[in-house]
Amino acid sequence: LLDQLKQRRDQKQLTNDDETVLIIMKMAGIDLDDQVAKANEQKREQRALDLNDASITFTKEMAGRWTQQPYEIQFHVDQYHFITWVKTSGQAELIPLEEESKGVQWFFSFDVHFAHETQGILKNAVILLDEPGLHLHR
């Protein structure tokens, strides 16, 4: 929940999952404080449009990073509940990220952290991972 995430951030008690969500939000141009403030507003259309723009921005930012199975991201917020939906190529439906396989979750988290930390500096680098297949099975 966004209000709880904000509270943990403000108290400097973030979990690893919290940090990943904050990185995703930053890369997508979503402001946590703004989303918490808008949680109880009646005007939901603008919030939905803003999140759609953020979804497109984030998907474009991450596009092509994993050529094995490209994915599309969609963000939805219901009051304080922030949902990251993932749709891989060949899939008809959106699946909440937390319901994806451990492999998809692991790769997505790694990819987001790597993209954020390197700021594109290592765009064409080759990365060798020790036993990456441990969690990459669907």
MMTF fields as JSON, N, C-alpha, C and O atoms, coordinates in Angstrom:
{
  "mmtfVersion": "1.0.0",
  "mmtfProducer": "UNKNOWN",
  "numBonds": 551,
  "numAtoms": 552,
  "numGroups": 138,
  "numChains": 1,
  "numModels": 1,
  "chainsPerModel": [1],
  "groupsPerChain": [138],
  "chainIdList": ["A"],
  "bondAtomList": [4, 2, 8, 6, 12, 10, 16, 14, 20, 18, 24, 22, 28, 26, 32, 30, 36, 34, 40, 38, 44, 42, 48, 46, 52, 50, 56, 54, 60, 58, 64, 62, 68, 66, 72, 70, 76, 74, 80, 78, 84, 82, 88, 86, 92, 90, 96, 94, 100, 98, 104, 102, 108, 106, 112, 110, 116, 114, 120, 118, 124, 122, 128, 126, 132, 130, 136, 134, 140, 138, 144, 142, 148, 146, 152, 150, 156, 154, 160, 158, 164, 162, 168, 166, 172, 170, 176, 174, 180, 178, 184, 182, 188, 186, 192, 190, 196, 194, 200, 198, 204, 202, 208, 206, 212, 210, 216, 214, 220, 218, 224, 222, 228, 226, 232, 230, 236, 234, 240, 238, 244, 242, 248, 246, 252, 250, 256, 254, 260, 258, 264, 262, 268, 266, 272, 270, 276, 274, 280, 278, 284, 282, 288, 286, 292, 290, 296, 294, 300, 298, 304, 302, 308, 306, 312, 310, 316, 314, 320, 318, 324, 322, 328, 326, 332, 330, 336, 334, 340, 338, 344, 342, 348, 346, 352, 350, 356, 354, 360, 358, 364, 362, 368, 366, 372, 370, 376, 374, 380, 378, 384, 382, 388, 386, 392, 390, 396, 394, 400, 398, 404, 402, 408, 406, 412, 410, 416, 414, 420, 418, 424, 422, 428, 426, 432, 430, 436, 434, 440, 438, 444, 442, 448, 446, 452, 450, 456, 454, 460, 458, 464, 462, 468, 466, 472, 470, 476, 474, 480, 478, 484, 482, 488, 486, 492, 490, 496, 494, 500, 498, 504, 502, 508, 506, 512, 510, 516, 514, 520, 518, 524, 522, 528, 526, 532, 530, 536, 534, 540, 538, 544, 542, 548, 546],
  "bondOrderList": [1, 1, 1, 1, 1, 1, 1, 1, 1, 1, 1, 1, 1, 1, 1, 1, 1, 1, 1, 1, 1, 1, 1, 1, 1, 1, 1, 1, 1, 1, 1, 1, 1, 1, 1, 1, 1, 1, 1, 1, 1, 1, 1, 1, 1, 1, 1, 1, 1, 1, 1, 1, 1, 1, 1, 1, 1, 1, 1, 1, 1, 1, 1, 1, 1, 1, 1, 1, 1, 1, 1, 1, 1, 1, 1, 1, 1, 1, 1, 1, 1, 1, 1, 1, 1, 1, 1, 1, 1, 1, 1, 1, 1, 1, 1, 1, 1, 1, 1, 1, 1, 1, 1, 1, 1, 1, 1, 1, 1, 1, 1, 1, 1, 1, 1, 1, 1, 1, 1, 1, 1, 1, 1, 1, 1, 1, 1, 1, 1, 1, 1, 1, 1, 1, 1, 1, 1],
  "groupList": [{"groupName": "LEU", "atomNameList": ["N", "CA", "C", "O"], "elementList": ["N", "C", "C", "O"], "formalChargeList": [0, 0, 0, 0], "bondAtomList": [1, 0, 2, 1, 3, 2], "bondOrderList": [1, 1, 2], "singleLetterCode": "L", "chemCompType": "L-PEPTIDE LINKING"}, {"groupName": "ASP", "atomNameList": ["N", "CA", "C", "O"], "elementList": ["N", "C", "C", "O"], "formalChargeList": [0, 0, 0, 0], "bondAtomList": [1, 0, 2, 1, 3, 2], "bondOrderList": [1, 1, 2], "singleLetterCode": "D", "chemCompType": "L-PEPTIDE LINKING"}, {"groupName": "GLN", "atomNameList": ["N", "CA", "C", "O"], "elementList": ["N", "C", "C", "O"], "formalChargeList": [0, 0, 0, 0], "bondAtomList": [1, 0, 2, 1, 3, 2], "bondOrderList": [1, 1, 2], "singleLetterCode": "Q", "chemCompType": "L-PEPTIDE LINKING"}, {"groupName": "LYS", "atomNameList": ["N", "CA", "C", "O"], "elementList": ["N", "C", "C", "O"], "formalChargeList": [0, 0, 0, 0], "bondAtomList": [1, 0, 2, 1, 3, 2], "bondOrderList": [1, 1, 2], "singleLetterCode": "K", "chemCompType": "L-PEPTIDE LINKING"}, {"groupName": "ARG", "atomNameList": ["N", "CA", "C", "O"], "elementList": ["N", "C", "C", "O"], "formalChargeList": [0, 0, 0, 0], "bondAtomList": [1, 0, 2, 1, 3, 2], "bondOrderList": [1, 1, 2], "singleLetterCode": "R", "chemCompType": "L-PEPTIDE LINKING"}, {"groupName": "THR", "atomNameList": ["N", "CA", "C", "O"], "elementList": ["N", "C", "C", "O"], "formalChargeList": [0, 0, 0, 0], "bondAtomList": [1, 0, 2, 1, 3, 2], "bondOrderList": [1, 1, 2], "singleLetterCode": "T", "chemCompType": "L-PEPTIDE LINKING"}, {"groupName": "ASN", "atomNameList": ["N", "CA", "C", "O"], "elementList": ["N", "C", "C", "O"], "formalChargeList": [0, 0, 0, 0], "bondAtomList": [1, 0, 2, 1, 3, 2], "bondOrderList": [1, 1, 2], "singleLetterCode": "N", "chemCompType": "L-PEPTIDE LINKING"}, {"groupName": "GLU", "atomNameList": ["N", "CA", "C", "O"], "elementList": ["N", "C", "C", "O"], "formalChargeList": [0, 0, 0, 0], "bondAtomList": [1, 0, 2, 1, 3, 2], "bondOrderList": [1, 1, 2], "singleLetterCode": "E", "chemCompType": "L-PEPTIDE LINKING"}, {"groupName": "VAL", "atomNameList": ["N", "CA", "C", "O"], "elementList": ["N", "C", "C", "O"], "formalChargeList": [0, 0, 0, 0], "bondAtomList": [1, 0, 2, 1, 3, 2], "bondOrderList": [1, 1, 2], "singleLetterCode": "V", "chemCompType": "L-PEPTIDE LINKING"}, {"groupName": "ILE", "atomNameList": ["N", "CA", "C", "O"], "elementList": ["N", "C", "C", "O"], "formalChargeList": [0, 0, 0, 0], "bondAtomList": [1, 0, 2, 1, 3, 2], "bondOrderList": [1, 1, 2], "singleLetterCode": "I", "chemCompType": "L-PEPTIDE LINKING"}, {"groupName": "MET", "atomNameList": ["N", "CA", "C", "O"], "elementList": ["N", "C", "C", "O"], "formalChargeList": [0, 0, 0, 0], "bondAtomList": [1, 0, 2, 1, 3, 2], "bondOrderList": [1, 1, 2], "singleLetterCode": "M", "chemCompType": "L-PEPTIDE LINKING"}, {"groupName": "ALA", "atomNameList": ["N", "CA", "C", "O"], "elementList": ["N", "C", "C", "O"], "formalChargeList": [0, 0, 0, 0], "bondAtomList": [1, 0, 2, 1, 3, 2], "bondOrderList": [1, 1, 2], "singleLetterCode": "A", "chemCompType": "L-PEPTIDE LINKING"}, {"groupName": "GLY", "atomNameList": ["N", "CA", "C", "O"], "elementList": ["N", "C", "C", "O"], "formalChargeList": [0, 0, 0, 0], "bondAtomList": [1, 0, 2, 1, 3, 2], "bondOrderList": [1, 1, 2], "singleLetterCode": "G", "chemCompType": "PEPTIDE LINKING"}, {"groupName": "SER", "atomNameList": ["N", "CA", "C", "O"], "elementList": ["N", "C", "C", "O"], "formalChargeList": [0, 0, 0, 0], "bondAtomList": [1, 0, 2, 1, 3, 2], "bondOrderList": [1, 1, 2], "singleLetterCode": "S", "chemCompType": "L-PEPTIDE LINKING"}, {"groupName": "PHE", "atomNameList": ["N", "CA", "C", "O"], "elementList": ["N", "C", "C", "O"], "formalChargeList": [0, 0, 0, 0], "bondAtomList": [1, 0, 2, 1, 3, 2], "bondOrderList": [1, 1, 2], "singleLetterCode": "F", "chemCompType": "L-PEPTIDE LINKING"}, {"groupName": "TRP", "atomNameList": ["N", "CA", "C", "O"], "elementList": ["N", "C", "C", "O"], "formalChargeList": [0, 0, 0, 0], "bondAtomList": [1, 0, 2, 1, 3, 2], "bondOrderList": [1, 1, 2], "singleLetterCode": "W", "chemCompType": "L-PEPTIDE LINKING"}, {"groupName": "PRO", "atomNameList": ["N", "CA", "C", "O"], "elementList": ["N", "C", "C", "O"], "formalChargeList": [0, 0, 0, 0], "bondAtomList": [1, 0, 2, 1, 3, 2], "bondOrderList": [1, 1, 2], "singleLetterCode": "P", "chemCompType": "L-PEPTIDE LINKING"}, {"groupName": "TYR", "atomNameList": ["N", "CA", "C", "O"], "elementList": ["N", "C", "C", "O"], "formalChargeList": [0, 0, 0, 0], "bondAtomList": [1, 0, 2, 1, 3, 2], "bondOrderList": [1, 1, 2], "singleLetterCode": "Y", "chemCompType": "L-PEPTIDE LINKING"}, {"groupName": "HIS", "atomNameList": ["N", "CA", "C", "O"], "elementList": ["N", "C", "C", "O"], "formalChargeList": [0, 0, 0, 0], "bondAtomList": [1, 0, 2, 1, 3, 2], "bondOrderList": [1, 1, 2], "singleLetterCode": "H", "chemCompType": "L-PEPTIDE LINKING"}],
  "groupTypeList": [0, 0, 1, 2, 0, 3, 2, 4, 4, 1, 2, 3, 2, 0, 5, 6, 1, 1, 7, 5, 8, 0, 9, 9, 10, 3, 10, 11, 12, 9, 1, 0, 1, 1, 2, 8, 11, 3, 11, 6, 7, 2, 3, 4, 7, 2, 4, 11, 0, 1, 0, 6, 1, 11, 13, 9, 5, 14, 5, 3, 7, 10, 11, 12, 4, 15, 5, 2, 2, 16, 17, 7, 9, 2, 14, 18, 8, 1, 2, 17, 18, 14, 9, 5, 15, 8, 3, 5, 13, 12, 2, 11, 7, 0, 9, 16, 0, 7, 7, 7, 13, 3, 12, 8, 2, 15, 14, 14, 13, 14, 1, 8, 18, 14, 11, 18, 7, 5, 2, 12, 9, 0, 3, 6, 11, 8, 9, 0, 0, 1, 7, 16, 12, 0, 18, 0, 18, 4],
  "groupIdList": [1, 2, 3, 4, 5, 6, 7, 8, 9, 10, 11, 12, 13, 14, 15, 16, 17, 18, 19, 20, 21, 22, 23, 24, 25, 26, 27, 28, 29, 30, 31, 32, 33, 34, 35, 36, 37, 38, 39, 40, 41, 42, 43, 44, 45, 46, 47, 48, 49, 50, 51, 52, 53, 54, 55, 56, 57, 58, 59, 60, 61, 62, 63, 64, 65, 66, 67, 68, 69, 70, 71, 72, 73, 74, 75, 76, 77, 78, 79, 80, 81, 82, 83, 84, 85, 86, 87, 88, 89, 90, 91, 92, 93, 94, 95, 96, 97, 98, 99, 100, 101, 102, 103, 104, 105, 106, 107, 108, 109, 110, 111, 112, 113, 114, 115, 116, 117, 118, 119, 120, 121, 122, 123, 124, 125, 126, 127, 128, 129, 130, 131, 132, 133, 134, 135, 136, 137, 138],
  "secStructList": [7, 2, 2, 2, 2, 2, 2, 2, 2, 2, 6, 6, 7, 7, 7, 2, 2, 2, 2, 2, 2, 2, 2, 2, 2, 2, 2, 2, 6, 7, 7, 2, 2, 2, 2, 2, 2, 6, 6, 6, 7, 1, 7, 2, 2, 2, 2, 2, 2, 2, 2, 2, 2, 2, 2, 2, 2, 2, 2, 2, 2, 2, 6, 6, 1, 7, 6, 6, 1, 7, 3, 3, 3, 3, 3, 3, 3, 3, 6, 6, 3, 3, 3, 3, 3, 3, 3, 3, 6, 6, 7, 7, 1, 7, 3, 3, 4, 4, 4, 1, 7, 2, 2, 2, 2, 2, 2, 2, 2, 2, 2, 2, 2, 2, 2, 2, 2, 2, 6, 6, 6, 6, 6, 6, 7, 7, 7, 7, 7, 1, 1, 4, 4, 4, 1, 7, 7, 7],
  "xCoordList": [0.835, 0.0, 0.881, 1.878, 0.49, 1.321, 1.513, 2.599, 0.472, 0.618, 1.609, 2.36, 1.614, 2.561, 3.98, 4.948, 4.094, 5.394, 5.97, 7.15, 5.132, 5.579, 6.036, 7.056, 5.287, 5.649, 7.003, 7.847, 7.215, 8.504, 9.637, 10.742, 9.359, 10.384, 10.736, 11.913, 9.721, 9.95, 10.682, 11.431, 10.466, 11.127, 12.443, 13.099, 12.816, 14.048, 14.096, 15.114, 12.958, 12.835, 12.373, 11.508, 12.948, 12.542, 13.008, 14.103, 12.154, 12.532, 13.118, 13.06, 13.681, 14.184, 13.057, 13.255, 11.884, 10.741, 10.338, 10.01, 10.363, 10.052, 10.998, 10.569, 12.275, 13.264, 13.016, 13.163, 12.637, 12.332, 11.127, 11.158, 10.078, 8.881, 9.235, 8.775, 10.032, 10.417, 11.248, 11.102, 12.115, 12.904, 11.985, 12.121, 11.051, 10.089, 9.323, 9.176, 8.84, 8.083, 8.936, 8.463, 10.182, 11.071, 11.312, 11.234, 11.608, 11.88, 10.646, 10.771, 9.465, 8.22, 7.715, 6.753, 8.358, 7.928, 6.717, 5.942, 6.554, 5.443, 5.965, 6.927, 5.334, 5.738, 4.923, 3.697, 5.585, 4.918, 4.061, 2.899, 4.615, 3.874, 2.611, 1.554, 2.734, 1.595, 0.513, -0.675, 0.922, -0.055, -0.759, -1.954, -0.035, -0.653, -1.653, -2.742, -1.287, -2.176, -3.448, -4.518, -3.332, -4.479, -5.355, -6.376, -4.983, -5.681, -7.166, -7.97, -7.537, -8.936, -9.658, -10.781, -9.013, -9.649, -10.731, -10.648, -11.715, -12.811, -12.451, -13.015, -11.522, -11.132, -10.151, -8.939, -10.665, -9.816, -9.353, -8.396, -10.021, -9.668, -8.258, -7.484, -7.924, -6.592, -5.514, -4.447, -5.786, -4.825, -4.605, -3.469, -5.685, -5.579, -4.799, -3.982, -5.05, -4.313, -2.829, -1.975, -2.523, -1.125, -0.417, 0.728, -1.095, -0.502, -0.349, 0.6, -1.273, -1.131, 0.107, 0.877, 0.295, 1.503, 2.763, 3.75, 2.723, 3.869, 4.124, 5.275, 3.064, 3.202, 3.902, 4.797, 3.489, 4.094, 5.554, 6.422, 5.826, 7.201, 8.09, 9.185, 7.615, 8.418, 8.621, 9.727, 7.57, 7.686, 8.707, 9.532, 8.66, 9.638, 11.054, 12.0, 11.192, 12.503, 13.112, 14.317, 12.262, 12.751, 12.698, 13.222, 12.076, 11.904, 13.243, 14.224, 13.244, 14.424, 15.532, 16.576, 15.335, 16.398, 16.488, 17.543, 15.396, 15.397, 14.742, 13.52, 15.545, 15.016, 14.366, 13.633, 14.623, 14.011, 12.491, 11.774, 12.007, 10.573, 10.257, 10.196, 10.055, 9.743, 8.464, 7.592, 8.364, 7.18, 6.644, 7.359, 5.368, 4.687, 4.263, 3.832, 4.386, 4.035, 2.848, 2.779, 1.931, 0.835, 0.715, 0.741, 0.584, 0.416, -1.04, -1.675, -1.551, -2.899, -2.841, -2.092, -3.633, -3.722, -5.189, -5.996, -5.515, -6.853, -6.681, -6.282, -6.982, -6.765, -5.279, -4.481, -4.874, -3.463, -2.793, -1.584, -3.557, -3.026, -2.415, -3.122, -1.093, -0.34, -0.098, 0.489, -0.551, -0.4, 0.444, 0.18, 1.46, 2.264, 1.835, 2.059, 1.218, 0.773, 1.846, 2.477, 2.048, 3.028, 2.334, 1.516, 2.679, 2.172, 3.361, 3.945, 3.714, 4.824, 4.278, 3.089, 5.155, 4.708, 4.125, 4.661, 3.044, 2.373, 1.308, 0.531, 1.26, 0.247, -0.916, -0.713, -2.124, -3.298, -3.674, -4.225, -3.376, -3.835, -2.689, -1.52, -3.084, -2.16, -2.127, -3.156, -0.948, -0.794, -0.092, 0.91, -0.609, 0.105, 1.52, 1.711, 2.489, 3.881, 4.083, 4.84, 3.412, 3.6, 3.014, 3.273, 2.223, 1.689, 2.479, 2.201, 3.453, 4.321, 5.236, 5.336, 5.899, 6.823, 7.979, 8.244, 8.659, 9.826, 10.875, 11.571, 10.987, 11.966, 11.682, 12.586, 10.431, 10.052, 10.24, 10.749, 9.838, 10.016, 11.495, 11.884, 12.318, 13.75, 14.338, 15.064, 14.028, 14.595, 14.125, 14.923, 12.835, 12.284, 12.974, 13.383, 13.105, 13.764, 15.215, 15.69, 15.92, 17.319, 17.421, 18.259, 16.57, 16.596, 16.345, 17.038, 15.363, 15.039, 16.203, 16.606, 16.735, 17.859, 19.077, 19.746, 19.369, 20.524, 20.358, 21.285, 19.184, 18.935, 19.048, 19.611, 18.516, 18.547, 19.969, 20.409, 20.675, 22.012, 23.03, 23.918, 22.915, 23.906, 23.529, 24.365, 22.275, 21.813, 22.152, 22.422, 22.139, 22.405, 23.872, 24.198, 24.762, 26.196, 26.681, 27.535, 26.151, 26.573, 25.572, 25.343, 24.981, 23.9, 24.263, 23.439, 25.436, 25.817, 26.771, 27.443, 26.827, 27.721, 27.163, 25.956, 28.066, 27.691, 27.87, 28.933, 26.831, 26.871, 26.844, 25.999, 27.768, 27.787, 27.228, 27.737, 26.179, 25.547, 25.82, 25.696, 26.188, 26.421, 25.081, 24.337, 24.778, 23.557, 22.275, 21.425, 22.126, 20.912, 19.657, 18.553, 19.806, 18.659, 17.975, 16.92, 18.557, 17.956, 16.51, 15.674, 16.208, 14.874, 14.195, 13.102, 14.803, 14.26, 13.331, 13.062, 12.847, 11.911, 10.5, 10.208, 9.623, 8.204, 7.463, 6.264],
  "yCoordList": [-1.181, 0.0, 1.245, 1.324, 2.207, 3.389, 4.206, 4.735, 4.314, 5.094, 4.438, 5.13, 3.111, 2.394, 2.479, 2.6, 2.415, 2.568, 3.955, 4.086, 4.976, 6.336, 6.432, 7.056, 5.82, 5.854, 5.166, 5.692, 4.003, 3.309, 4.123, 4.167, 4.766, 5.605, 6.77, 7.065, 7.435, 8.594, 8.21, 9.014, 6.989, 6.507, 5.78, 5.256, 5.76, 5.101, 3.628, 3.137, 2.934, 1.517, 0.72, -0.148, 1.012, 0.356, -1.09, -1.429, -1.933, -3.315, -3.359, -2.367, -4.498, -4.649, -4.465, -3.831, -5.015, -4.855, -3.387, -2.911, -2.673, -1.241, -0.488, 0.354, -0.794, -0.117, -0.374, 0.527, -1.614, -1.935, -1.136, -0.583, -1.068, -0.306, 1.166, 1.791, 1.727, 3.136, 3.392, 4.434, 2.454, 2.598, 2.558, 3.372, 1.617, 1.525, 2.836, 3.378, 3.336, 4.584, 5.74, 6.566, 5.799, 6.877, 6.796, 7.802, 5.585, 5.418, 5.727, 6.174, 5.49, 5.733, 7.153, 7.549, 7.927, 9.296, 9.404, 10.355, 8.431, 8.442, 8.938, 8.389, 9.978, 10.546, 9.919, 10.031, 9.267, 8.596, 9.561, 9.269, 10.687, 11.654, 12.129, 12.283, 12.358, 12.791, 11.709, 12.012, 10.458, 9.363, 9.163, 8.871, 9.317, 9.2, 10.341, 10.129, 11.542, 12.694, 12.524, 12.985, 11.864, 11.687, 10.49, 10.263, 9.736, 8.489, 8.672, 7.807, 9.753, 9.954, 10.994, 11.388, 11.434, 12.411, 11.732, 10.541, 12.49, 11.972, 11.92, 11.116, 12.763, 12.816, 11.692, 11.866, 10.565, 9.392, 9.29, 8.574, 9.996, 9.898, 10.411, 9.775, 11.57, 12.134, 11.236, 11.075, 10.658, 9.735, 8.529, 8.094, 7.987, 6.839, 7.21, 6.423, 8.413, 8.862, 9.037, 8.649, 9.619, 9.802, 8.451, 8.298, 7.48, 6.154, 5.442, 4.681, 5.68, 5.099, 5.674, 4.938, 6.99, 7.614, 7.033, 6.767, 6.839, 6.259, 4.832, 4.418, 4.083, 2.702, 2.679, 1.867, 3.568, 3.647, 4.063, 3.483, 5.071, 5.536, 4.412, 4.192, 3.706, 2.64, 1.484, 0.954, 1.091, -0.008, 0.348, -0.488, 1.587, 2.022, 2.02, 1.626, 2.463, 2.508, 1.105, 0.921, 0.136, -1.223, -2.101, -3.215, -1.616, -2.413, -2.878, -2.136, -4.091, -4.635, -5.067, -5.529, -4.93, -5.309, -6.821, -7.357, -7.497, -8.957, -9.466, -9.598, -9.75, -10.106, -11.483, -11.802, -12.294, -13.62, -13.504, -14.264, -12.588, -12.436, -11.003, -10.709, -10.11, -8.725, -8.642, -9.506, -7.604, -7.463, -6.044, -5.092, -5.933, -4.65, -4.479, -5.435, -3.277, -2.982, -2.019, -1.075, -2.274, -1.344, -1.118, -2.061, 0.143, 0.504, 0.874, 1.562, 0.409, 0.764, 1.077, 0.453, 2.038, 2.382, 2.432, 3.087, 1.734, 1.789, 2.337, 1.617, 3.595, 4.333, 4.254, 4.989, 3.403, 3.291, 2.043, 1.867, 1.187, -0.089, 0.108, 0.408, -0.064, 0.099, -1.275, -2.146, -1.471, -2.766, -2.592, -1.719, -3.433, -3.482, -4.723, -5.847, -4.514, -5.613, -5.878, -4.95, -7.154, -7.55, -8.386, -9.257, -8.101, -8.891, -9.2, -8.301, -10.469, -10.861, -11.142, -11.412, -11.077, -11.338, -12.747, -13.687, -12.87, -14.155, -14.378, -15.328, -13.524, -13.623, -12.708, -11.585, -13.19, -12.367, -11.51, -10.421, -11.999, -11.316, -10.649, -11.014, -9.656, -9.008, -9.814, -10.323, -9.933, -10.668, -9.742, -9.115, -9.651, -8.849, -9.405, -10.619, -8.524, -8.951, -9.929, -10.89, -9.695, -10.583, -11.976, -12.881, -12.165, -13.49, -14.186, -15.337, -13.494, -14.108, -15.115, -15.156, -15.92, -16.913, -16.216, -15.036, -16.958, -16.402, -15.954, -14.962, -16.686, -16.339, -14.995, -14.175, -14.766, -13.484, -12.364, -11.296, -12.598, -11.581, -11.273, -10.11, -12.323, -12.139, -11.337, -10.369, -11.738, -11.037, -9.592, -8.682, -9.381, -8.03, -7.133, -6.019, -7.61, -6.841, -6.564, -5.437, -7.591, -7.418, -6.386, -5.486, -6.517, -5.636, -4.187, -3.279, -3.979, -2.626, -2.029, -0.891, -2.79, -2.284, -2.012, -0.992, -2.913, -2.736, -1.494, -0.694, -1.331, -0.17, 1.126, 2.112, 1.116, 2.323, 2.642, 3.788, 1.643, 1.874, 2.277, 3.085, 1.731, 2.021, 3.229, 3.75, 3.685, 4.844, 4.717, 5.719, 3.487, 3.265, 3.244, 3.04, 3.447, 3.488, 2.161, 2.147, 1.058, -0.264, -0.867, -2.077, -0.024, -0.445, -1.657, -2.561, -1.709, -2.818, -3.805, -4.581, -3.775, -4.668, -6.084, -6.302, -7.026, -8.424, -8.733, -8.487, -9.268, -9.568, -11.073, -11.756, -11.585, -13.006, -13.204, -12.64, -14.009, -14.275, -15.714, -16.625, -15.917, -17.255, -17.922, -17.454, -18.983, -19.77, -18.952, -18.991, -18.208, -17.406, -18.26, -17.786, -19.486, -20.346, -20.838, -21.467, -20.565, -21.053, -20.576, -21.313, -19.363, -18.814, -18.401, -17.837, -18.662, -18.149, -19.119, -18.928, -20.118, -21.053, -20.638, -20.252, -20.714, -20.356, -21.461, -21.338],
  "zCoordList": [0.0, 0.0, 0.0, 0.718, -0.816, -1.004, 0.261, 0.501, 1.069, 2.295, 3.253, 3.94, 3.299, 4.156, 3.59, 4.341, 2.268, 1.618, 1.929, 2.253, 1.827, 2.136, 3.588, 3.883, 4.485, 5.901, 6.125, 6.851, 5.512, 5.667, 5.049, 5.589, 3.913, 3.287, 4.192, 4.4, 4.733, 5.59, 6.877, 7.431, 7.349, 8.56, 8.258, 9.158, 6.966, 6.512, 6.936, 7.424, 6.733, 7.066, 5.853, 5.969, 4.691, 3.455, 3.39, 3.839, 2.822, 2.539, 1.129, 0.403, 0.74, -0.624, -1.643, -2.68, -1.351, -2.247, -2.356, -3.443, -1.24, -1.249, -2.174, -2.965, -2.07, -2.897, -4.375, -5.2, -4.713, -6.104, -6.589, -7.689, -5.793, -6.169, -6.352, -7.308, -5.468, -5.585, -6.837, -7.477, -7.189, -8.424, -9.635, -10.548, -9.646, -10.75, -10.876, -11.972, -9.75, -9.777, -10.288, -11.07, -9.853, -10.293, -11.8, -12.506, -12.283, -13.71, -14.559, -15.7, -14.008, -14.737, -14.575, -15.232, -13.703, -13.479, -12.563, -12.662, -11.674, -10.723, -9.384, -8.847, -8.843, -7.572, -6.447, -6.434, -5.513, -4.407, -3.588, -3.304, -3.215, -2.4, -3.121, -2.509, -4.418, -5.228, -5.266, -5.153, -5.426, -5.479, -4.144, -4.111, -3.057, -1.734, -1.541, -1.009, -1.968, -1.828, -2.663, -2.266, -3.818, -4.708, -4.349, -4.998, -3.348, -3.029, -2.74, -3.089, -2.125, -1.752, -2.598, -2.283, -3.668, -4.545, -5.387, -5.686, -5.752, -6.574, -8.059, -8.802, -8.495, -9.913, -10.219, -10.093, -10.611, -10.848, -12.296, -12.59, -13.201, -14.615, -14.877, -15.593, -14.291, -14.517, -13.935, -14.527, -12.787, -12.17, -13.08, -13.271, -13.641, -14.547, -15.808, -16.286, -16.349, -17.531, -17.221, -18.018, -16.065, -15.67, -15.519, -15.943, -14.921, -14.748, -16.086, -16.278, -17.011, -18.346, -19.037, -19.655, -18.931, -19.498, -18.855, -19.54, -17.535, -16.831, -17.302, -17.434, -17.553, -18.039, -19.395, -19.629, -20.271, -21.604, -21.491, -22.143, -20.662, -20.458, -19.949, -20.467, -18.936, -18.331, -19.307, -19.416, -20.012, -20.981, -22.056, -22.427, -22.562, -23.578, -23.014, -23.695, -21.765, -21.115, -21.014, -21.186, -20.734, -20.505, -21.757, -21.749, -22.825, -24.047, -24.605, -24.64, -25.025, -25.677, -24.746, -25.207, -23.467, -22.528, -22.382, -22.042, -22.636, -22.546, -23.811, -23.873, -24.818, -26.125, -26.148, -27.084, -25.14, -25.089, -25.001, -25.654, -24.223, -24.027, -23.605, -22.411, -24.577, -24.234, -23.407, -23.504, -22.603, -21.773, -21.815, -22.128, -21.491, -21.383, -19.93, -19.284, -19.43, -18.044, -18.02, -18.807, -17.114, -16.882, -15.378, -14.587, -15.003, -13.6, -13.338, -14.137, -12.215, -11.78, -10.287, -9.535, -9.882, -8.469, -8.094, -8.754, -7.031, -6.455, -5.043, -4.127, -4.886, -3.659, -3.285, -3.867, -2.345, -1.953, -2.521, -2.368, -3.165, -3.653, -5.039, -6.001, -5.13, -6.38, -6.983, -6.34, -8.222, -8.883, -10.135, -10.962, -10.263, -11.473, -12.237, -11.789, -13.395, -14.239, -15.285, -15.792, -15.605, -16.596, -17.661, -17.363, -18.903, -20.023, -20.914, -21.52, -20.989, -21.858, -23.249, -23.414, -24.253, -25.618, -25.688, -25.101, -26.4, -26.514, -25.452, -25.55, -24.445, -23.4, -23.76, -24.222, -23.549, -23.819, -22.624, -22.783, -21.429, -20.225, -19.469, -19.594, -18.684, -17.764, -16.482, -16.036, -15.886, -14.636, -13.641, -13.984, -12.412, -11.413, -11.222, -11.153, -11.138, -11.019, -9.876, -10.011, -8.745, -7.594, -7.813, -7.02, -8.881, -9.196, -10.302, -10.639, -10.858, -11.862, -11.181, -9.954, -11.992, -11.455, -10.744, -10.975, -9.88, -9.192, -10.197, -9.979, -11.296, -12.326, -12.958, -13.12, -13.315, -13.913, -12.895, -13.235, -11.663, -10.613, -10.397, -10.287, -10.339, -10.131, -11.279, -11.052, -12.531, -13.672, -13.715, -13.937, -13.504, -13.556, -12.538, -12.866, -11.315, -10.265, -10.622, -10.482, -11.082, -11.484, -12.603, -12.55, -13.611, -14.768, -14.366, -14.826, -13.516, -13.057, -12.266, -12.511, -11.329, -10.524, -11.402, -11.235, -12.33, -13.205, -14.077, -14.2, -14.68, -15.537, -14.739, -15.216, -13.543, -12.707, -12.249, -12.337, -11.768, -11.219, -12.286, -12.013, -13.487, -14.518, -15.365, -16.103, -15.268, -16.032, -17.524, -18.185, -18.053, -19.464, -19.838, -21.007, -18.891, -19.181, -19.756, -20.642, -19.267, -19.719, -20.699, -20.696, -21.532, -22.417, -23.276, -23.412, -23.847, -24.728, -24.061, -24.741, -22.756, -22.024, -21.994, -22.093, -21.857, -21.672, -20.19, -19.62, -19.575, -18.147, -17.98, -18.558, -17.189, -16.883, -15.48, -14.512, -15.384, -14.095, -13.699, -14.518, -12.461, -11.941, -11.639, -10.777, -12.325, -12.153, -12.288, -11.399, -13.394, -13.543, -13.709, -13.443, -14.136, -14.37, -13.121, -13.205, -11.944, -10.699, -10.542, -10.019, -10.984, -10.787, -12.094, -12.056, -13.233, -14.48, -15.198, -16.384, -14.546, -15.164, -14.836, -13.704, -15.815, -15.612, -14.951, -14.701]
}
